[in-house]
Amino acid sequence: MFTYRARAAGLAAALTVVTAACGAAPGTQATTQASQGGVNAATATSAADFGGFDKLVEAAKKEGNLHVIALPPDWANYGEIIEKFQAKYGIKIESETPDAASADEINAVKTRKGQDRAPDVLDLGQSFAISGAAEGLFAPYKVQTFDKIPEGQKESTGLWVNDYGGYVSIGCDAKKIATCPTSFADLLKPEYKGKVALNGNPTKSGSAFAGVYAAALANGGSFDDIQPGIDFFKKLKDAGNYNPVETTPATIEKGETQISIDWDYNNAAYAPQMAAKGIDWKVNIPSDGKYFQMYAQAINKDAPHPAAARLWQEFLYSAEGQNLFLKGFARPVLMPAMTADGTVDKALAEKLPSVEGTPTFPTSAQVDAAKAKLASGWDAAISG
């Protein structure tokens, strides 16, 4: 994900971590597992190419493994999603470096080509999904629910498909902060000196990038103009309010990040975790800068476990998978369709942080331009 993922150490330890030492020689795993029963799993574009969903399951079980990176267990409920998939299909998920970024995922696809420790699937910030597809790194695949996914939320052949998303929000330790901020304008107040953190570096982190984009919208910018967001964080730093510590559950618990700009599903998920530790973590979607973004799924074109990779996608875009994202306070891409057909978990939907209005989205060209502007201007703004 074009982001660093916060990590819950206990859950992360429960997942299998694959280290660099276990890589096979290039080509060994992918070659032996690409074809199963006369079906070339590596080129299958739908379950129909396997002879139906049951045959896809059969092929995936024969492979027996799925290799993922950059999936923190406390991010959008990935810990439970991984557990449910393993239990349902008997396929072992090897989860490596859960706190990695989207850039790391793309780099792993390129540098581990032909190795069994290459990532089978990717969960990416949108700009990385678009650029990765343009570089020819992904395999086209249409899940069974593909036609229900709104236009604009998917590449037409399934090279990438948006899956879940959320709004930029402001989390706050209400026991340490007398009045929690509810807008970007509030964050400049002197009482927040040294308190305002981001979840990562915005040149690498999707959530931090979104925080700067939201700040731009709050300060006269637009999807075509992220510069006011960069200027805002320079003001925040000059005022002494910017805190360079990257937010994780551990930094919140230690009081190192008492105010955090992050996705609402991350901040909302922190609230019950922190309540158990005596911390009152409040979440507000800023009134002056509403920014919503989806994250995308993609399949590595050279996935060492191509059938399992496709089954993973089917699981994520099933009603079960989408409701599991919802359980993690993320807004699943199929929520409108599931609301219409009655498969959405209404109790979970009611727990989402409230927000008014309909989200709008920047185009891929606007995101690319904003990313380039940020890359050239962020370090100077923060270090200057």
Short mmCIF file of C-alpha atoms in Angstrom, two decimals:
data_model
loop_
_atom_site.label_atom_id
_atom_site.label_comp_id
_atom_site.label_asym_id
_atom_site.label_seq_id
_atom_site.Cartn_x
_atom_site.Cartn_y
_atom_site.Cartn_z
CA MET A 1 0.00 0.00 0.00
CA PHE A 2 1.33 3.38 -0.75
CA THR A 3 1.64 3.54 3.00
CA TYR A 4 3.34 2.33 6.11
CA ARG A 5 1.01 0.10 8.08
CA ALA A 6 0.81 0.34 11.85
CA ARG A 7 1.35 -3.02 13.46
CA ALA A 8 0.03 -4.73 16.57
CA ALA A 9 2.99 -6.71 17.77
CA GLY A 10 1.00 -9.50 19.35
CA LEU A 11 -1.09 -10.24 16.30
CA ALA A 12 1.85 -9.85 13.96
CA ALA A 13 3.78 -12.44 15.90
CA ALA A 14 0.93 -14.88 15.41
CA LEU A 15 1.31 -14.71 11.66
CA THR A 16 4.02 -16.59 9.81
CA VAL A 17 6.85 -14.31 8.80
CA VAL A 18 8.93 -15.33 5.82
CA THR A 19 12.49 -14.12 5.78
CA ALA A 20 14.80 -13.56 2.88
CA ALA A 21 16.65 -16.76 3.70
CA CYS A 22 13.81 -18.97 2.50
CA GLY A 23 13.80 -17.85 -1.14
CA ALA A 24 14.07 -20.62 -3.68
CA ALA A 25 16.17 -20.39 -6.79
CA PRO A 26 14.55 -18.21 -9.45
CA GLY A 27 11.87 -19.98 -11.43
CA THR A 28 11.43 -23.12 -9.34
CA GLN A 29 8.13 -22.45 -7.61
CA ALA A 30 6.34 -20.51 -10.33
CA THR A 31 7.18 -23.04 -13.03
CA THR A 32 5.92 -26.08 -11.17
CA GLN A 33 2.69 -24.49 -9.94
CA ALA A 34 1.56 -22.40 -12.90
CA SER A 35 -0.22 -25.27 -14.66
CA GLN A 36 -2.63 -27.54 -12.83
CA GLY A 37 -4.84 -30.12 -14.46
CA GLY A 38 -4.36 -28.62 -17.90
CA VAL A 39 -5.26 -25.13 -16.66
CA ASN A 40 -2.62 -22.41 -16.74
CA ALA A 41 -3.44 -20.65 -13.49
CA ALA A 42 -1.00 -17.85 -14.26
CA THR A 43 -3.04 -16.70 -17.25
CA ALA A 44 -6.56 -17.40 -15.91
CA THR A 45 -8.67 -14.24 -16.09
CA SER A 46 -11.68 -15.59 -14.17
CA ALA A 47 -12.83 -18.64 -12.21
CA ALA A 48 -14.45 -19.89 -15.42
CA ASP A 49 -10.97 -20.50 -16.87
CA PHE A 50 -10.46 -23.15 -14.17
CA GLY A 51 -13.77 -24.79 -15.03
CA GLY A 52 -15.66 -22.97 -12.29
CA PHE A 53 -15.11 -21.74 -8.74
CA ASP A 54 -14.84 -25.23 -7.22
CA LYS A 55 -12.03 -26.09 -9.62
CA LEU A 56 -10.26 -22.85 -8.69
CA VAL A 57 -10.47 -23.87 -5.03
CA GLU A 58 -9.09 -27.29 -5.91
CA ALA A 59 -6.15 -25.79 -7.80
CA ALA A 60 -5.42 -23.31 -5.01
CA LYS A 61 -5.45 -26.07 -2.38
CA LYS A 62 -2.92 -28.04 -4.43
CA GLU A 63 -0.57 -25.07 -4.31
CA GLY A 64 -1.16 -24.90 -0.57
CA ASN A 65 0.41 -21.51 0.11
CA LEU A 66 -0.08 -17.80 -0.46
CA HIS A 67 2.69 -15.25 0.05
CA VAL A 68 1.73 -11.71 1.07
CA ILE A 69 3.59 -8.67 2.33
CA ALA A 70 2.51 -5.32 3.78
CA LEU A 71 -0.70 -6.60 5.40
CA PRO A 72 -0.69 -5.46 9.05
CA PRO A 73 -3.14 -7.49 11.13
CA ASP A 74 -4.61 -4.35 12.70
CA TRP A 75 -5.10 -2.55 9.36
CA ALA A 76 -8.69 -2.87 8.04
CA ASN A 77 -9.04 -6.15 9.99
CA TYR A 78 -6.44 -8.04 7.92
CA GLY A 79 -5.54 -10.22 10.90
CA GLU A 80 -8.99 -11.79 10.97
CA ILE A 81 -9.26 -11.85 7.17
CA ILE A 82 -6.07 -13.89 6.95
CA GLU A 83 -7.22 -16.26 9.69
CA LYS A 84 -10.64 -16.81 8.06
CA PHE A 85 -9.13 -17.51 4.64
CA GLN A 86 -6.69 -20.04 6.07
CA ALA A 87 -9.42 -21.79 8.05
CA LYS A 88 -11.85 -21.86 5.13
CA TYR A 89 -9.50 -23.21 2.48
CA GLY A 90 -6.64 -24.83 4.37
CA ILE A 91 -4.13 -22.65 2.53
CA LYS A 92 -1.21 -21.35 4.56
CA ILE A 93 -0.63 -17.61 4.29
CA GLU A 94 2.99 -16.57 4.65
CA SER A 95 2.83 -12.94 5.82
CA GLU A 96 6.08 -11.03 5.49
CA THR A 97 6.98 -7.52 6.66
CA PRO A 98 3.46 -6.39 7.57
CA ASP A 99 4.56 -2.80 8.16
CA ALA A 100 6.00 -2.37 4.65
CA ALA A 101 4.80 0.25 2.17
CA SER A 102 3.33 0.07 -1.32
CA ALA A 103 6.71 1.04 -2.74
CA ASP A 104 8.19 -2.02 -1.01
CA GLU A 105 5.52 -4.25 -2.53
CA ILE A 106 6.26 -3.02 -6.03
CA ASN A 107 9.98 -3.40 -5.44
CA ALA A 108 9.47 -6.99 -4.23
CA VAL A 109 7.52 -7.86 -7.39
CA LYS A 110 10.41 -6.59 -9.50
CA THR A 111 13.37 -7.94 -7.53
CA ARG A 112 11.93 -11.34 -6.59
CA LYS A 113 10.58 -12.33 -9.99
CA GLY A 114 10.72 -16.11 -10.37
CA GLN A 115 11.28 -16.72 -6.65
CA ASP A 116 8.88 -18.50 -4.32
CA ARG A 117 9.07 -15.59 -1.87
CA ALA A 118 7.74 -13.07 -4.39
CA PRO A 119 4.41 -11.60 -3.29
CA ASP A 120 1.44 -13.37 -4.88
CA VAL A 121 -0.94 -10.47 -4.34
CA LEU A 122 -0.69 -6.79 -3.53
CA ASP A 123 -2.75 -4.27 -1.56
CA LEU A 124 -1.78 -0.87 -2.90
CA GLY A 125 -2.49 2.81 -2.70
CA GLN A 126 -4.21 3.84 -5.90
CA SER A 127 -1.29 5.67 -7.48
CA PHE A 128 0.89 2.58 -7.10
CA ALA A 129 -1.83 0.34 -8.50
CA ILE A 130 -2.10 2.53 -11.58
CA SER A 131 1.65 2.84 -12.12
CA GLY A 132 2.21 -0.88 -11.49
CA ALA A 133 -0.39 -1.77 -14.09
CA ALA A 134 1.26 0.61 -16.56
CA GLU A 135 4.57 -1.16 -15.96
CA GLY A 136 3.00 -4.54 -16.79
CA LEU A 137 3.50 -6.02 -13.32
CA PHE A 138 -0.02 -7.36 -12.74
CA ALA A 139 -2.23 -10.12 -14.12
CA PRO A 140 -5.76 -9.32 -15.28
CA TYR A 141 -8.42 -11.13 -13.26
CA LYS A 142 -12.15 -10.56 -12.81
CA VAL A 143 -13.65 -11.88 -9.58
CA GLN A 144 -17.19 -13.24 -9.65
CA THR A 145 -18.55 -9.96 -8.25
CA PHE A 146 -16.62 -7.82 -10.76
CA ASP A 147 -19.71 -6.46 -12.50
CA LYS A 148 -21.11 -5.19 -9.19
CA ILE A 149 -18.04 -3.03 -8.54
CA PRO A 150 -18.74 0.56 -9.62
CA GLU A 151 -17.09 1.97 -12.71
CA GLY A 152 -14.11 4.08 -11.81
CA GLN A 153 -13.22 1.68 -9.00
CA LYS A 154 -11.53 -0.88 -11.26
CA GLU A 155 -9.29 -1.29 -14.28
CA SER A 156 -11.47 -2.62 -17.09
CA THR A 157 -9.66 -6.00 -17.37
CA GLY A 158 -9.12 -6.43 -13.64
CA LEU A 159 -5.43 -5.50 -13.50
CA TRP A 160 -6.34 -3.67 -10.30
CA VAL A 161 -9.62 -3.31 -8.44
CA ASN A 162 -10.43 -1.02 -5.53
CA ASP A 163 -11.46 -2.98 -2.47
CA TYR A 164 -11.96 -0.84 0.64
CA GLY A 165 -11.35 2.70 1.73
CA GLY A 166 -11.93 5.46 4.20
CA TYR A 167 -11.77 9.15 5.02
CA VAL A 168 -8.85 11.08 6.38
CA SER A 169 -9.55 11.62 10.07
CA ILE A 170 -8.03 13.18 13.17
CA GLY A 171 -7.50 10.84 16.12
CA CYS A 172 -6.95 12.32 19.55
CA ASP A 173 -6.13 11.15 23.08
CA ALA A 174 -8.98 12.88 24.89
CA LYS A 175 -7.44 12.23 28.31
CA LYS A 176 -4.29 14.17 27.42
CA ILE A 177 -5.82 16.76 25.05
CA ALA A 178 -8.40 19.01 26.70
CA THR A 179 -10.28 19.78 23.46
CA CYS A 180 -9.80 17.46 20.51
CA PRO A 181 -9.37 19.17 17.12
CA THR A 182 -12.17 18.76 14.58
CA SER A 183 -10.61 20.59 11.64
CA PHE A 184 -7.27 21.27 10.01
CA ALA A 185 -7.58 24.90 11.11
CA ASP A 186 -7.74 23.71 14.72
CA LEU A 187 -4.41 21.90 14.37
CA LEU A 188 -2.56 25.24 14.17
CA LYS A 189 -3.70 26.26 17.66
CA PRO A 190 -0.85 26.73 20.18
CA GLU A 191 -2.25 24.13 22.60
CA TYR A 192 -1.30 21.41 20.09
CA LYS A 193 2.42 22.21 20.08
CA GLY A 194 4.43 19.09 19.25
CA LYS A 195 1.29 16.97 19.14
CA VAL A 196 0.22 16.53 15.47
CA ALA A 197 1.53 13.38 13.76
CA LEU A 198 0.98 11.55 10.49
CA ASN A 199 0.94 7.81 9.79
CA GLY A 200 4.18 7.80 7.81
CA ASN A 201 6.02 9.92 5.28
CA PRO A 202 3.62 11.25 2.62
CA THR A 203 6.09 10.58 -0.19
CA LYS A 204 5.84 6.85 0.64
CA SER A 205 2.70 6.44 2.75
CA GLY A 206 -0.80 6.48 1.28
CA SER A 207 -2.46 7.58 4.49
CA ALA A 208 0.05 10.41 5.02
CA PHE A 209 -0.24 11.45 1.36
CA ALA A 210 -4.00 11.61 1.84
CA GLY A 211 -3.50 13.74 4.94
CA VAL A 212 -1.62 16.33 2.90
CA TYR A 213 -4.26 16.17 0.13
CA ALA A 214 -7.03 16.70 2.71
CA ALA A 215 -5.11 19.65 4.16
CA ALA A 216 -4.93 21.12 0.66
CA LEU A 217 -8.70 20.85 0.27
CA ALA A 218 -9.10 22.54 3.66
CA ASN A 219 -6.88 25.46 2.65
CA GLY A 220 -8.13 26.54 -0.75
CA GLY A 221 -6.50 23.77 -2.79
CA SER A 222 -8.12 21.18 -5.01
CA PHE A 223 -7.48 17.79 -6.57
CA ASP A 224 -5.40 19.75 -9.10
CA ASP A 225 -3.49 21.68 -6.46
CA ILE A 226 -1.90 19.94 -3.47
CA GLN A 227 0.50 22.84 -2.79
CA PRO A 228 -1.73 24.43 -0.10
CA GLY A 229 -1.51 21.14 1.78
CA ILE A 230 2.29 21.21 1.67
CA ASP A 231 2.18 24.85 2.78
CA PHE A 232 -0.13 23.92 5.65
CA PHE A 233 2.30 21.37 7.04
CA LYS A 234 5.13 23.88 6.73
CA LYS A 235 3.02 26.26 8.85
CA LEU A 236 2.35 23.42 11.26
CA LYS A 237 6.08 22.75 11.57
CA ASP A 238 6.96 26.44 11.88
CA ALA A 239 4.39 26.75 14.65
CA GLY A 240 6.07 23.84 16.46
CA ASN A 241 2.93 21.70 16.24
CA TYR A 242 4.16 19.07 13.76
CA ASN A 243 5.34 15.82 15.34
CA PRO A 244 7.57 13.71 13.03
CA VAL A 245 6.93 10.46 14.93
CA GLU A 246 4.99 8.00 12.74
CA THR A 247 1.80 6.81 14.45
CA THR A 248 1.42 3.20 15.58
CA PRO A 249 -0.64 1.68 18.39
CA ALA A 250 2.55 1.62 20.45
CA THR A 251 3.22 5.36 20.00
CA ILE A 252 -0.37 6.14 20.98
CA GLU A 253 -0.12 3.98 24.08
CA LYS A 254 3.16 5.63 25.09
CA GLY A 255 1.71 9.10 24.55
CA GLU A 256 4.17 9.87 21.75
CA THR A 257 1.45 10.63 19.19
CA GLN A 258 -1.45 12.27 21.01
CA ILE A 259 -3.01 13.61 17.80
CA SER A 260 -2.80 11.58 14.59
CA ILE A 261 -3.94 12.27 11.04
CA ASP A 262 -4.81 8.87 9.57
CA TRP A 263 -7.55 6.91 7.84
CA ASP A 264 -10.78 6.79 9.82
CA TYR A 265 -10.70 2.98 9.85
CA ASN A 266 -7.30 3.00 11.53
CA ASN A 267 -8.25 5.63 14.09
CA ALA A 268 -11.63 3.98 14.73
CA ALA A 269 -9.95 0.60 15.22
CA TYR A 270 -7.49 2.13 17.70
CA ALA A 271 -10.36 3.34 19.93
CA PRO A 272 -11.37 -0.05 21.41
CA GLN A 273 -7.72 -1.15 21.59
CA MET A 274 -6.79 1.96 23.54
CA ALA A 275 -9.90 1.86 25.75
CA ALA A 276 -8.62 -1.41 27.18
CA LYS A 277 -5.45 0.46 28.15
CA GLY A 278 -7.27 3.37 29.74
CA ILE A 279 -6.91 5.73 26.78
CA ASP A 280 -9.94 7.61 25.40
CA TRP A 281 -9.15 7.80 21.66
CA LYS A 282 -11.60 10.08 19.85
CA VAL A 283 -12.04 10.24 16.06
CA ASN A 284 -13.21 13.20 13.98
CA ILE A 285 -13.41 13.61 10.22
CA PRO A 286 -12.17 17.18 9.66
CA SER A 287 -14.99 19.53 8.81
CA ASP A 288 -12.86 21.59 6.44
CA GLY A 289 -11.04 18.86 4.48
CA LYS A 290 -12.97 15.70 3.62
CA TYR A 291 -10.84 13.32 1.56
CA PHE A 292 -11.81 9.74 0.73
CA GLN A 293 -9.66 7.11 -0.98
CA MET A 294 -9.88 3.43 -1.80
CA TYR A 295 -7.07 0.89 -1.73
CA ALA A 296 -6.68 -1.54 -4.61
CA GLN A 297 -5.93 -5.24 -4.95
CA ALA A 298 -3.76 -6.70 -7.71
CA ILE A 299 -2.25 -10.06 -8.61
CA ASN A 300 1.46 -10.37 -9.35
CA LYS A 301 1.79 -11.40 -13.01
CA ASP A 302 4.54 -13.80 -11.93
CA ALA A 303 2.86 -15.00 -8.73
CA PRO A 304 4.48 -18.19 -7.40
CA HIS A 305 1.01 -19.39 -6.32
CA PRO A 306 -1.25 -18.10 -9.09
CA ALA A 307 -4.36 -20.13 -8.25
CA ALA A 308 -4.19 -19.24 -4.55
CA ALA A 309 -3.70 -15.60 -5.54
CA ARG A 310 -6.93 -15.68 -7.54
CA LEU A 311 -8.82 -17.46 -4.78
CA TRP A 312 -7.64 -14.79 -2.33
CA GLN A 313 -9.14 -12.13 -4.58
CA GLU A 314 -12.42 -14.04 -4.77
CA PHE A 315 -12.52 -14.21 -0.97
CA LEU A 316 -11.83 -10.50 -0.51
CA TYR A 317 -14.61 -9.49 -2.91
CA SER A 318 -17.16 -11.96 -1.55
CA ALA A 319 -19.82 -10.77 0.90
CA GLU A 320 -17.87 -12.51 3.66
CA GLY A 321 -14.63 -10.75 2.80
CA GLN A 322 -16.24 -7.36 2.34
CA ASN A 323 -18.02 -7.62 5.70
CA LEU A 324 -14.71 -8.51 7.33
CA PHE A 325 -13.25 -5.24 6.02
CA LEU A 326 -16.34 -3.50 7.37
CA LYS A 327 -15.66 -5.11 10.77
CA GLY A 328 -12.33 -3.26 10.66
CA PHE A 329 -14.18 0.06 10.11
CA ALA A 330 -13.16 0.19 6.44
CA ARG A 331 -15.79 1.00 3.82
CA PRO A 332 -15.89 -1.90 1.33
CA VAL A 333 -16.20 -1.14 -2.38
CA LEU A 334 -19.22 -3.45 -2.68
CA MET A 335 -21.08 -1.80 0.20
CA PRO A 336 -23.68 -0.11 -2.08
CA ALA A 337 -24.44 -3.41 -3.85
CA MET A 338 -24.48 -5.34 -0.59
CA THR A 339 -26.79 -2.79 1.00
CA ALA A 340 -29.14 -3.22 -1.94
CA ASP A 341 -29.14 -7.04 -1.85
CA GLY A 342 -29.22 -7.31 1.94
CA THR A 343 -25.83 -9.00 2.42
CA VAL A 344 -24.16 -6.09 4.25
CA ASP A 345 -23.78 -6.47 8.02
CA LYS A 346 -26.00 -3.61 9.15
CA ALA A 347 -24.73 -3.62 12.72
CA LEU A 348 -21.15 -3.16 11.52
CA ALA A 349 -22.18 -0.47 9.02
CA GLU A 350 -23.76 1.54 11.83
CA LYS A 351 -20.44 1.62 13.69
CA LEU A 352 -18.62 3.51 10.92
CA PRO A 353 -17.52 7.06 11.76
CA SER A 354 -20.25 9.40 10.56
CA VAL A 355 -19.64 11.76 7.67
CA GLU A 356 -21.92 13.99 5.63
CA GLY A 357 -21.97 14.26 1.87
CA THR A 358 -20.93 12.00 -1.02
CA PRO A 359 -17.20 11.40 -1.50
CA THR A 360 -15.51 12.61 -4.66
CA PHE A 361 -12.29 11.20 -6.06
CA PRO A 362 -9.26 12.63 -7.83
CA THR A 363 -8.44 11.15 -11.20
CA SER A 364 -5.31 9.05 -11.69
CA ALA A 365 -3.70 11.98 -13.52
CA GLN A 366 -4.47 14.30 -10.60
CA VAL A 367 -3.02 11.82 -8.10
CA ASP A 368 0.12 11.38 -10.19
CA ALA A 369 0.59 15.16 -10.45
CA ALA A 370 0.00 15.59 -6.70
CA LYS A 371 2.46 12.82 -5.93
CA ALA A 372 5.11 14.45 -8.11
CA LYS A 373 4.55 17.85 -6.49
CA LEU A 374 4.79 16.30 -3.04
CA ALA A 375 7.98 14.42 -3.91
CA SER A 376 9.68 17.64 -4.93
CA GLY A 377 8.34 19.85 -2.14
CA TRP A 378 7.76 17.86 1.05
CA ASP A 379 11.29 17.54 2.42
CA ALA A 380 11.99 21.22 1.87
CA ALA A 381 8.76 22.19 3.61
CA ILE A 382 9.37 20.00 6.65
CA SER A 383 13.14 20.32 7.00
CA GLY A 384 13.48 23.88 5.79
#
